[in-house]
PDB file of C-alpha atoms in Angstrom:
ATOM      1  CA  UNK A 146     126.200  17.162 -30.937  1.00  0.00           C
ATOM      2  CA  UNK A 147     125.295  13.528 -30.429  1.00  0.00           C
ATOM      3  CA  UNK A 148     127.381  13.011 -28.048  1.00  0.00           C
ATOM      4  CA  UNK A 149     126.462  16.826 -25.892  1.00  0.00           C
ATOM      5  CA  UNK A 150     122.512  15.330 -26.564  1.00  0.00           C
ATOM      6  CA  UNK A 151     123.703  11.932 -24.907  1.00  0.00           C
ATOM      7  CA  UNK A 152     126.044  13.225 -22.018  1.00  0.00           C
ATOM      8  CA  UNK A 153     122.917  15.509 -21.177  1.00  0.00           C
ATOM      9  CA  UNK A 154     120.353  12.368 -20.886  1.00  0.00           C
ATOM     10  CA  UNK A 155     122.966  10.415 -18.692  1.00  0.00           C
ATOM     11  CA  UNK A 156     123.701  13.827 -16.383  1.00  0.00           C
ATOM     12  CA  UNK A 157     120.251  13.478 -15.563  1.00  0.00           C
ATOM     13  CA  UNK A 158     119.783  10.197 -14.734  1.00  0.00           C
ATOM     14  CA  UNK A 159     120.411   9.136 -11.165  1.00  0.00           C
ATOM     15  CA  UNK A 160     122.577   7.807  -9.870  1.00  0.00           C
ATOM     16  CA  UNK A 161     122.549   3.727  -9.522  1.00  0.00           C
ATOM     17  CA  UNK A 162     122.248   2.199  -6.167  1.00  0.00           C
ATOM     18  CA  UNK A 163     124.133  -0.651  -4.542  1.00  0.00           C
ATOM     19  CA  UNK A 164     123.174  -2.296  -1.520  1.00  0.00           C
ATOM     20  CA  UNK A 165     123.681  -5.711   0.430  1.00  0.00           C
ATOM     21  CA  UNK A 166     120.044  -7.116   1.120  1.00  0.00           C
ATOM     22  CA  UNK A 167     121.675 -10.845   2.895  1.00  0.00           C
ATOM     23  CA  UNK A 168     120.228 -13.982   1.982  1.00  0.00           C
ATOM     24  CA  UNK A 169     116.424 -13.203   3.431  1.00  0.00           C
ATOM     25  CA  UNK A 170     115.823  -9.998   1.913  1.00  0.00           C
ATOM     26  CA  UNK A 171     117.713 -11.337  -1.662  1.00  0.00           C
ATOM     27  CA  UNK A 172     114.404 -14.277  -1.393  1.00  0.00           C
ATOM     28  CA  UNK A 173     111.754 -11.437  -0.794  1.00  0.00           C
ATOM     29  CA  UNK A 174     113.488  -9.513  -3.760  1.00  0.00           C
ATOM     30  CA  UNK A 175     113.268 -12.425  -5.942  1.00  0.00           C
ATOM     31  CA  UNK A 176     109.754 -13.446  -4.866  1.00  0.00           C
ATOM     32  CA  UNK A 177     108.312 -10.087  -5.541  1.00  0.00           C
ATOM     33  CA  UNK A 178     110.694 -10.109  -8.920  1.00  0.00           C
ATOM     34  CA  UNK A 179     108.828 -13.837  -9.857  1.00  0.00           C
ATOM     35  CA  UNK A 180     105.099 -12.826  -8.473  1.00  0.00           C
ATOM     36  CA  UNK A 181     105.269  -9.866 -10.520  1.00  0.00           C
ATOM     37  CA  UNK A 182     107.083 -10.952 -13.549  1.00  0.00           C
ATOM     38  CA  UNK A 183     109.573  -8.172 -13.194  1.00  0.00           C
ATOM     39  CA  UNK A 184     113.368  -8.020 -12.933  1.00  0.00           C
ATOM     40  CA  UNK A 185     114.251  -7.664  -9.631  1.00  0.00           C
ATOM     41  CA  UNK A 186     115.470  -4.184 -10.172  1.00  0.00           C
ATOM     42  CA  UNK A 187     111.780  -3.401 -11.580  1.00  0.00           C
ATOM     43  CA  UNK A 188     110.788  -5.167  -8.309  1.00  0.00           C
ATOM     44  CA  UNK A 189     113.146  -3.205  -5.980  1.00  0.00           C
ATOM     45  CA  UNK A 190     111.682   0.009  -7.388  1.00  0.00           C
ATOM     46  CA  UNK A 191     108.400  -0.418  -7.112  1.00  0.00           C
ATOM     47  CA  UNK A 192     108.778  -2.315  -3.427  1.00  0.00           C
ATOM     48  CA  UNK A 193     110.402   0.901  -2.901  1.00  0.00           C
ATOM     49  CA  UNK A 194     107.663   3.463  -4.321  1.00  0.00           C
ATOM     50  CA  UNK A 195     105.031   0.949  -2.603  1.00  0.00           C
ATOM     51  CA  UNK A 196     106.775   1.762   0.814  1.00  0.00           C
ATOM     52  CA  UNK A 197     107.153   5.198   0.166  1.00  0.00           C
ATOM     53  CA  UNK A 198     103.323   5.747  -0.193  1.00  0.00           C
ATOM     54  CA  UNK A 199     102.695   3.574   2.612  1.00  0.00           C
ATOM     55  CA  UNK A 200     104.617   5.838   5.084  1.00  0.00           C
ATOM     56  CA  UNK A 201     103.029   8.599   3.573  1.00  0.00           C
ATOM     57  CA  UNK A 202      99.255   7.475   4.088  1.00  0.00           C
ATOM     58  CA  UNK A 203     100.187   6.019   8.046  1.00  0.00           C
ATOM     59  CA  UNK A 204     101.760   9.972   8.833  1.00  0.00           C
ATOM     60  CA  UNK A 205      98.478  11.056   7.187  1.00  0.00           C
ATOM     61  CA  UNK A 206      96.433   8.949   9.297  1.00  0.00           C
ATOM     62  CA  UNK A 207      98.484   9.704  12.190  1.00  0.00           C
ATOM     63  CA  UNK A 208      97.942  13.506  12.123  1.00  0.00           C
ATOM     64  CA  UNK A 209      94.316  13.046  10.843  1.00  0.00           C
ATOM     65  CA  UNK A 210      93.798  10.861  14.413  1.00  0.00           C
ATOM     66  CA  UNK A 211      95.776  13.876  16.137  1.00  0.00           C
ATOM     67  CA  UNK A 212      93.511  15.835  15.213  1.00  0.00           C
ATOM     68  CA  UNK A 213      90.579  14.253  15.759  1.00  0.00           C
ATOM     69  CA  UNK A 214      91.409  13.557  19.196  1.00  0.00           C
ATOM     70  CA  UNK A 215      91.848  17.448  19.818  1.00  0.00           C
ATOM     71  CA  UNK A 216      88.317  17.839  18.895  1.00  0.00           C
ATOM     72  CA  UNK A 217      86.633  17.202  22.138  1.00  0.00           C
ATOM     73  CA  UNK A 218      82.843  16.790  19.841  1.00  0.00           C
ATOM     74  CA  UNK A 219      83.825  13.828  17.889  1.00  0.00           C
ATOM     75  CA  UNK A 220      85.502  12.444  21.162  1.00  0.00           C
ATOM     76  CA  UNK A 221      82.427  12.850  23.123  1.00  0.00           C
ATOM     77  CA  UNK A 222      80.635  10.929  20.094  1.00  0.00           C
ATOM     78  CA  UNK A 223      83.292   8.299  19.937  1.00  0.00           C
ATOM     79  CA  UNK A 224      82.629   7.652  23.671  1.00  0.00           C
ATOM     80  CA  UNK A 225      79.280   7.490  23.385  1.00  0.00           C
ATOM     81  CA  UNK A 226      79.192   5.112  20.163  1.00  0.00           C
ATOM     82  CA  UNK A 227      81.093   2.990  22.571  1.00  0.00           C
ATOM     83  CA  UNK A 228      79.067   3.152  25.206  1.00  0.00           C
ATOM     84  CA  UNK A 229      76.452   2.080  22.939  1.00  0.00           C
ATOM     85  CA  UNK A 230      78.279  -0.722  21.559  1.00  0.00           C
ATOM     86  CA  UNK A 231      78.380  -2.596  24.771  1.00  0.00           C
ATOM     87  CA  UNK A 232      75.332  -1.937  25.771  1.00  0.00           C
ATOM     88  CA  UNK A 233      74.089  -3.523  22.128  1.00  0.00           C
ATOM     89  CA  UNK A 234      76.881  -6.466  23.132  1.00  0.00           C
ATOM     90  CA  UNK A 235      74.684  -6.914  26.110  1.00  0.00           C
ATOM     91  CA  UNK A 236      76.448 -10.248  28.845  1.00  0.00           C
ATOM     92  CA  UNK A 237      78.144 -13.435  27.209  1.00  0.00           C
TER      93      UNK A 237
END
């Protein structure tokens, strides 16, 4: 019975990943791990997760910017604000 439970746990675990980082990549990974007090593996997992989150955020911001650029009222107001800021800046 124990073996069946163990094999199920192993089967559901993600497969390991092997990659070549090169000198610069390994140096950067070691720096992250050292600063955070983590193993290389945990530092790599965190870096990947953080990068994926940044990409999702950027994609969301880009979509929001595209939507705003299609909003004529927003574009008009943004131009008015830019003109006002330019006027307030005055001559140098």
